[in-house]
Tab-separated table of C-alpha atoms in Angstrom:
chain	number	residue	atom	x	y	z
V	1	PRO	CA	-8.804	-28.913	7.979
V	2	MET	CA	-8.578	-25.971	10.372
V	3	SER	CA	-11.500	-24.790	12.477
V	4	ASP	CA	-12.951	-21.316	11.874
V	5	ARG	CA	-11.195	-20.153	15.036
V	6	GLU	CA	-7.811	-21.405	13.791
V	7	LEU	CA	-8.454	-19.855	10.403
V	8	GLU	CA	-9.134	-16.507	12.070
V	9	LYS	CA	-5.843	-16.804	13.994
V	10	LEU	CA	-3.996	-17.512	10.740
V	11	PHE	CA	-5.568	-14.413	9.180
V	12	LEU	CA	-4.584	-12.254	12.182
V	13	LYS	CA	-1.027	-13.510	11.868
V	14	GLY	CA	-1.057	-12.163	8.285
V	15	SER	CA	-2.376	-8.793	9.533
V	16	ARG	CA	0.427	-8.531	12.089
V	17	ASP	CA	2.972	-9.426	9.417
V	18	ILE	CA	1.802	-6.642	7.069
V	19	ASP	CA	1.840	-4.216	9.990
V	20	GLN	CA	5.400	-5.137	10.945
V	21	ARG	CA	6.619	-4.881	7.347
V	22	GLN	CA	5.122	-1.395	7.029
V	23	ARG	CA	6.741	-0.229	10.275
V	24	ASP	CA	10.126	-1.617	9.168
V	25	ARG	CA	9.952	0.162	5.811
V	26	ILE	CA	9.086	3.525	7.399
V	27	ARG	CA	12.008	3.126	9.801
V	28	GLN	CA	14.250	2.359	6.823
V	29	LEU	CA	13.075	5.496	5.015
V	30	GLN	CA	13.802	7.630	8.067
V	31	GLY	CA	17.365	6.261	8.069
V	32	ALA	CA	17.694	7.081	4.369
V	33	GLU	CA	16.446	10.630	5.003
V	34	LYS	CA	19.103	11.211	7.668
V	35	ALA	CA	21.760	9.974	5.236
V	36	LEU	CA	20.394	12.215	2.481
V	37	PHE	CA	20.536	15.243	4.784
V	38	GLU	CA	24.148	14.528	5.754
V	39	VAL	CA	25.288	13.991	2.160
V	40	LEU	CA	23.472	17.120	0.965
V	41	VAL	CA	24.949	19.292	3.706
V	42	ALA	CA	28.470	18.023	3.043
V	43	ARG	CA	28.227	18.598	-0.714
V	44	LEU	CA	26.403	21.907	-0.594
V	45	THR	CA	28.585	23.396	2.144
V	46	ASP	CA	31.638	22.601	0.049
V	47	ALA	CA	30.137	24.151	-3.054
V	48	LEU	CA	28.144	27.041	-1.657
V	49	ASN	CA	29.830	28.394	1.460
V	50	ASP	CA	31.410	31.765	0.663
V	51	GLY	CA	33.742	31.442	3.650
V	52	ASN	CA	31.749	33.889	5.789
V	53	GLY	CA	28.830	31.579	6.523
V	54	VAL	CA	26.670	33.011	3.748
V	55	VAL	CA	25.398	31.089	0.737
V	56	LYS	CA	27.289	31.844	-2.469
V	57	THR	CA	24.744	32.840	-5.100
V	58	GLY	CA	26.991	32.501	-8.134
V	59	ARG	CA	25.995	28.874	-8.825
V	60	GLY	CA	23.395	28.442	-11.547
V	61	SER	CA	20.400	26.190	-10.875
V	62	ALA	CA	21.765	23.557	-13.298
V	63	SER	CA	24.886	22.991	-11.230
V	64	ILE	CA	22.909	22.995	-7.963
V	65	ASN	CA	20.552	20.414	-9.439
V	66	GLN	CA	23.581	18.278	-10.306
V	67	LEU	CA	24.741	18.476	-6.684
V	68	VAL	CA	21.311	17.323	-5.472
V	69	ASP	CA	21.236	14.496	-8.034
V	70	ALA	CA	24.699	13.338	-6.950
V	71	ALA	CA	23.595	13.364	-3.298
V	72	LEU	CA	20.493	11.322	-4.117
V	73	LYS	CA	22.593	8.863	-6.120
V	74	ALA	CA	24.861	8.321	-3.134
V	75	VAL	CA	21.805	7.660	-0.931
V	76	ASP	CA	20.401	5.345	-3.594
V	77	ARG	CA	23.538	3.235	-3.349
V	78	SER	CA	23.731	3.313	0.434
V	79	HIS	CA	20.043	3.100	1.407
V	80	LEU	CA	17.351	3.204	-1.244
V	81	ASN	CA	18.487	0.132	-3.162
V	82	ASP	CA	18.114	-1.861	0.062
V	83	PHE	CA	14.714	-0.283	0.625
V	84	LYS	CA	13.617	-1.341	-2.875
V	85	LYS	CA	14.782	-4.940	-2.260
V	86	GLU	CA	12.850	-5.098	1.007
V	87	PHE	CA	9.794	-3.471	-0.602
V	88	VAL	CA	9.690	-6.200	-3.257
V	89	THR	CA	10.311	-8.907	-0.624
V	90	ASP	CA	7.353	-7.509	1.339
V	91	LEU	CA	5.036	-7.708	-1.658
V	92	PHE	CA	5.981	-11.355	-2.205
V	93	GLY	CA	5.490	-11.977	1.539
V	94	ILE	CA	2.004	-10.451	1.458
V	95	MET	CA	1.036	-12.684	-1.479
V	96	ALA	CA	2.475	-15.716	0.341
V	97	ASN	CA	0.331	-14.976	3.436
V	98	SER	CA	-2.719	-14.909	1.216
V	99	ASP	CA	-1.689	-18.199	-0.454
V	100	VAL	CA	-1.488	-19.918	2.937
V	101	TYR	CA	-4.794	-18.539	4.242
V	102	ASN	CA	-6.720	-19.355	1.075
V	103	ASP	CA	-5.254	-22.851	0.930
V	104	GLU	CA	-6.700	-23.529	4.391
V	105	LEU	CA	-9.954	-21.716	3.627
V	106	ARG	CA	-10.690	-23.799	0.504
V	107	LYS	CA	-10.384	-27.010	2.562
V	108	ILE	CA	-13.351	-26.029	4.718
V	109	ALA	CA	-15.282	-23.807	2.305
V	110	THR	CA	-15.021	-25.522	-1.080
V	111	LYS	CA	-14.588	-28.867	-2.802
V	112	VAL	CA	-11.412	-27.690	-4.565
V	113	GLY	CA	-8.714	-30.372	-4.342
V	114	ASP	CA	-4.932	-29.983	-3.918
V	115	LYS	CA	-4.068	-30.224	-7.598
V	116	ARG	CA	-6.705	-27.706	-8.675
V	117	PHE	CA	-5.612	-25.336	-5.887
V	118	LYS	CA	-1.985	-25.475	-7.063
V	119	ALA	CA	-3.130	-24.336	-10.516
V	120	ILE	CA	-5.286	-21.565	-8.996
V	121	GLN	CA	-2.379	-20.411	-6.840
V	122	ALA	CA	-0.028	-20.236	-9.835
V	123	GLU	CA	-2.592	-18.208	-11.776
V	124	VAL	CA	-3.353	-15.756	-8.919
V	125	ASP	CA	0.350	-15.230	-8.218
V	126	ARG	CA	1.052	-14.638	-11.905
V	127	VAL	CA	-1.721	-12.035	-12.223
V	128	MET	CA	-0.642	-10.263	-9.027
V	129	ARG	CA	3.019	-10.194	-10.036
V	130	ALA	CA	2.113	-8.736	-13.424
V	131	SER	CA	-0.049	-6.074	-11.785
V	132	ILE	CA	2.838	-4.803	-9.638
V	133	GLY	CA	5.419	-5.260	-12.397
V	134	ILE	CA	7.652	-7.984	-10.937
V	135	ASP	CA	8.922	-11.035	-12.817
V	136	GLU	CA	9.310	-14.565	-11.327
V	137	LYS	CA	12.795	-13.742	-10.066
V	138	GLY	CA	11.620	-10.652	-8.209
V	139	ARG	CA	13.086	-8.156	-10.680
V	140	SER	CA	11.052	-5.116	-11.654
V	141	ILE	CA	9.721	-5.056	-15.202
V	142	LYS	CA	10.597	-1.925	-17.189
V	143	GLY	CA	7.648	0.468	-17.238
V	144	GLY	CA	5.756	-1.592	-14.630
V	145	PHE	CA	4.376	-0.258	-11.351
V	146	ILE	CA	7.494	-0.867	-9.207
V	147	ASP	CA	9.766	0.522	-11.915
V	148	GLN	CA	7.679	3.702	-12.080
V	149	VAL	CA	7.660	4.160	-8.301
V	150	PHE	CA	11.436	3.899	-8.069
V	151	THR	CA	12.397	5.901	-11.149
V	152	SER	CA	10.198	8.898	-10.341
V	153	ASP	CA	12.000	12.208	-9.923
V	154	GLN	CA	9.430	13.633	-7.500
V	155	VAL	CA	11.730	13.451	-4.464
V	156	ALA	CA	14.597	15.147	-6.322
V	157	LYS	CA	12.235	17.871	-7.529
V	158	SER	CA	11.080	18.936	-4.067
V	159	VAL	CA	14.657	19.044	-2.719
V	160	LYS	CA	15.955	20.963	-5.778
V	161	GLU	CA	13.234	23.593	-5.513
V	162	ALA	CA	14.060	24.290	-1.873
V	163	VAL	CA	17.827	24.386	-2.376
V	164	ASN	CA	17.533	26.663	-5.408
V	165	ALA	CA	15.227	29.063	-3.559
V	166	GLY	CA	17.619	29.132	-0.601
V	167	VAL	CA	20.649	29.714	-2.794
V	168	GLN	CA	19.103	32.539	-4.807
V	169	SER	CA	18.236	34.463	-1.628
V	170	GLY	CA	21.851	34.442	-0.388
V	171	LYS	CA	20.747	33.560	3.139
V	172	PRO	CA	23.085	32.464	5.958
V	173	MET	CA	24.433	28.932	5.459
V	174	SER	CA	23.119	27.880	8.880
V	175	LEU	CA	19.585	28.834	7.841
V	176	LEU	CA	19.809	26.902	4.572
V	177	ILE	CA	21.003	23.848	6.517
V	178	LYS	CA	18.076	24.200	8.919
V	179	GLU	CA	15.637	24.330	5.992
V	180	LEU	CA	17.291	21.334	4.352
V	181	ARG	CA	16.892	19.347	7.561
V	182	VAL	CA	13.139	20.009	7.571
V	183	ILE	CA	12.785	19.217	3.857
V	184	THR	CA	14.781	15.977	3.953
V	185	THR	CA	14.041	14.574	7.423
V	186	GLY	CA	10.762	16.315	8.267
V	187	THR	CA	9.498	17.406	11.695
V	188	LYS	CA	7.287	15.746	14.322
V	189	SER	CA	4.187	16.681	12.364
V	190	VAL	CA	5.486	16.667	8.767
V	191	ASN	CA	7.155	13.768	6.930
V	192	GLY	CA	10.528	14.178	5.246
V	193	ALA	CA	11.021	14.014	1.476
V	194	LEU	CA	11.442	10.242	1.107
V	195	GLN	CA	8.692	9.317	3.532
V	196	ARG	CA	6.289	11.803	1.966
V	197	TYR	CA	6.822	10.144	-1.394
V	198	PHE	CA	7.032	6.464	-0.435
V	199	GLU	CA	4.660	6.193	2.533
V	200	PRO	CA	1.425	6.051	0.496
V	201	TYR	CA	2.908	3.105	-1.421
V	202	VAL	CA	4.014	1.326	1.752
V	203	PHE	CA	0.572	1.710	3.333
V	204	ASP	CA	-2.041	1.755	0.577
V	205	GLN	CA	-0.237	-0.478	-1.904
V	206	TYR	CA	0.535	-3.191	0.656
V	207	GLN	CA	-3.123	-3.247	1.729
V	208	ARG	CA	-4.338	-3.140	-1.841
V	209	LEU	CA	-2.153	-6.015	-2.982
V	210	ASP	CA	-3.342	-8.078	-0.019
V	211	ARG	CA	-7.002	-7.419	-0.828
V	212	ALA	CA	-6.485	-7.987	-4.555
V	213	THR	CA	-4.843	-11.357	-3.886
V	214	ASN	CA	-7.750	-12.348	-1.638
V	215	ASP	CA	-10.210	-11.199	-4.309
V	216	GLY	CA	-8.356	-13.261	-6.891
V	217	TYR	CA	-8.666	-16.393	-4.779
V	218	ALA	CA	-12.302	-15.712	-3.899
V	219	GLY	CA	-13.192	-15.394	-7.573
V	220	LYS	CA	-11.524	-18.681	-8.457
V	221	LEU	CA	-12.775	-20.551	-5.379
V	222	GLY	CA	-16.351	-19.321	-5.857
V	223	LEU	CA	-16.501	-17.493	-2.506
V	224	ASP	CA	-18.585	-14.347	-2.235
V	225	THR	CA	-18.786	-13.475	1.481
V	226	PHE	CA	-16.168	-11.808	3.658
V	227	ILE	CA	-15.619	-10.130	7.009
V	228	TYR	CA	-14.519	-6.478	7.059
V	229	ALA	CA	-11.591	-7.323	9.327
V	230	GLY	CA	-9.022	-5.190	11.100
V	231	GLY	CA	-10.364	-3.632	14.299
V	232	LEU	CA	-10.682	0.053	15.120
V	233	ILE	CA	-8.207	2.711	16.247
V	234	GLU	CA	-8.683	6.308	17.414
V	235	THR	CA	-8.412	7.679	13.902
V	236	SER	CA	-10.776	5.131	12.293
V	237	ARG	CA	-13.286	6.826	10.015
V	238	VAL	CA	-17.059	6.510	10.214
V	239	PHE	CA	-17.178	4.425	7.025
V	240	CYS	CA	-14.946	1.787	8.644
V	241	GLU	CA	-16.563	2.010	12.082
V	242	LYS	CA	-19.910	1.048	10.551
V	243	ARG	CA	-18.419	-2.003	8.838
V	244	ASN	CA	-15.726	-3.291	11.179
V	245	ALA	CA	-16.055	-7.031	11.946
V	246	LYS	CA	-19.299	-7.323	9.938
V	247	VAL	CA	-20.085	-9.788	7.153
V	248	PHE	CA	-20.778	-8.621	3.577
V	249	THR	CA	-21.306	-10.196	0.197
V	250	VAL	CA	-19.225	-8.951	-2.726
V	251	GLU	CA	-22.474	-7.929	-4.402
V	252	GLU	CA	-23.449	-5.722	-1.433
V	253	ALA	CA	-20.024	-4.065	-1.331
V	254	ASN	CA	-20.126	-3.226	-5.034
V	255	ARG	CA	-23.704	-1.994	-4.891
V	256	ASP	CA	-23.841	-0.078	-1.602
V	257	TRP	CA	-20.422	1.227	-0.637
V	258	PRO	CA	-19.906	3.728	-3.485
V	259	GLU	CA	-23.258	5.297	-2.493
V	260	ASP	CA	-22.250	5.745	1.152
V	261	LYS	CA	-21.849	9.446	1.951
V	262	THR	CA	-19.300	8.656	4.698
V	263	LEU	CA	-16.846	7.150	2.182
V	264	PRO	CA	-13.818	9.509	2.083
V	265	ARG	CA	-13.756	11.527	-1.137
V	266	THR	CA	-11.372	13.991	-2.752
V	267	ALA	CA	-12.482	17.612	-3.096
V	268	ALA	CA	-12.936	17.070	-6.841
V	269	GLU	CA	-15.112	13.982	-6.224
V	270	LYS	CA	-17.312	15.889	-3.772
V	271	LYS	CA	-17.777	18.620	-6.321
V	272	SER	CA	-18.543	16.346	-9.277
V	273	GLU	CA	-20.386	13.764	-7.120
V	274	THR	CA	-18.634	10.945	-8.990
V	275	LEU	CA	-16.045	8.601	-7.528
V	276	VAL	CA	-12.822	8.107	-9.464
V	277	GLY	CA	-11.266	4.645	-9.523
V	278	TYR	CA	-12.962	3.361	-6.365
V	279	ASN	CA	-13.139	-0.433	-6.252
V	280	PRO	CA	-15.001	-1.456	-3.062
V	281	THR	CA	-13.262	-4.756	-2.267
V	282	LEU	CA	-9.825	-3.363	-3.162
V	283	ASP	CA	-10.077	0.075	-1.583
V	284	LEU	CA	-12.489	-0.491	1.350
V	285	GLY	CA	-12.285	2.801	3.321
V	286	ARG	CA	-9.771	4.254	0.832
V	287	TRP	CA	-6.553	6.098	1.823
V	288	ASN	CA	-4.708	4.755	4.856
V	289	CYS	CA	-7.467	2.213	5.482
V	290	ARG	CA	-5.942	-0.731	7.375
V	291	HIS	CA	-8.907	-3.075	7.044
V	292	ARG	CA	-8.685	-6.347	5.154
V	293	THR	CA	-11.199	-8.597	3.400
V	294	ARG	CA	-11.320	-11.943	5.191
V	295	TYR	CA	-13.223	-14.258	2.880
V	296	ILE	CA	-15.110	-16.995	4.720
V	297	SER	CA	-17.233	-20.029	3.966
V	298	ARG	CA	-20.874	-19.459	3.065
V	299	SER	CA	-21.925	-21.528	6.080
V	300	LEU	CA	-19.996	-19.304	8.507
V	301	ALA	CA	-21.389	-16.207	6.768
V	302	GLU	CA	-24.948	-17.502	7.196
V	303	HIS	CA	-24.263	-18.408	10.813
V	304	LEU	CA	-23.001	-14.867	11.511
V	305	ARG	CA	-25.706	-13.266	9.360
V	306	PRO	CA	-28.799	-15.488	9.228
V	307	ASP	CA	-30.535	-13.109	6.781
V	308	LEU	CA	-28.108	-14.318	4.084
V	309	LYS	CA	-29.828	-17.720	4.000
V	310	LYS	CA	-32.652	-16.215	1.970
V	311	VAL	CA	-30.275	-14.714	-0.598
V	312	SER	CA	-28.780	-16.805	-3.372
V	313	GLY	CA	-25.241	-16.052	-4.588
V	314	PRO	CA	-24.457	-13.399	-7.212
V	315	LYS	CA	-25.623	-14.088	-10.743
V	316	GLU	CA	-22.579	-12.837	-12.632
V	317	SER	CA	-19.230	-14.551	-12.203
V	318	LEU	CA	-17.130	-13.300	-9.338
V	319	ALA	CA	-14.180	-12.549	-11.603
V	320	ASP	CA	-16.425	-10.092	-13.505
V	321	ILE	CA	-17.577	-8.404	-10.339
V	322	LEU	CA	-14.133	-8.164	-8.807
V	323	GLY	CA	-12.049	-7.043	-11.765
V	324	VAL	CA	-9.031	-8.352	-9.876
V	325	THR	CA	-6.291	-7.767	-12.386
V	326	ASP	CA	-5.910	-4.037	-12.057
V	327	ILE	CA	-4.684	-3.299	-8.553
V	328	VAL	CA	-2.325	-0.515	-9.353
V	329	LYS	CA	-4.758	2.219	-10.364
V	330	ARG	CA	-5.344	4.113	-7.155
């Protein structure tokens, strides 16, 4: 079996992998946005230029919407289908990282043998796949999470609104093109249309799937202690600063974290003083939180936090506490 130090290295390798996958997907989206801008400009200039550099206002919104849809379809074929393939590959890769780490962890932290672990792995993978709506062959299941993400018309809506507003005002073509560039490709401080829509999935969903898979294993392996792993960056929030690199039990996370006033909340949650859909071991510091749950052996937990020796494990089953099946609700 691996030493704790080697196990930590293996976990860090998984963190770097998630990080790289996220960066690659964002780069891919930026490429797709550039393509969308070019296709839109070509199609709209053809259809809307009155010959004097002013936007023709005679087109009804229905026909403009068709132009936008056709442009998005072209980008779907050239870019977004590839993005979807890579997105699904990433999710499988994240689950695979967790499989490898937990296989090594159980050798030093539990008495679970190879055969039993194989069965656990099959079960965890099945539950995780179902939760993100992917079948064994990597295809998205109709109506499942992935299917919903990629069939949404949110991106088309924001582009259509802007184009329609620009067209109705009969502004100079050059100005409409400038606006389209900002809407589709963004600026230094504002994301473009595709990134604005997909980025929360690439960041929060990747992290959430990783944590859910780890929770699934922990529940089945009978592990209830973890390190709040991930390090700190300039923009780290107080909630994460207080917890970074520290050891917690699942019971403590479920009991204490929702009560913490430094946990980021929506305006509505602040007003009503109730959290909506917050699951401590899945959401950690909530939106854009890069931290991960690194489950560890009880002996390492007690070595790092001697006060845990006095505390016996949780009374209810871990699966009950974790509620691991539902990772998609944000």
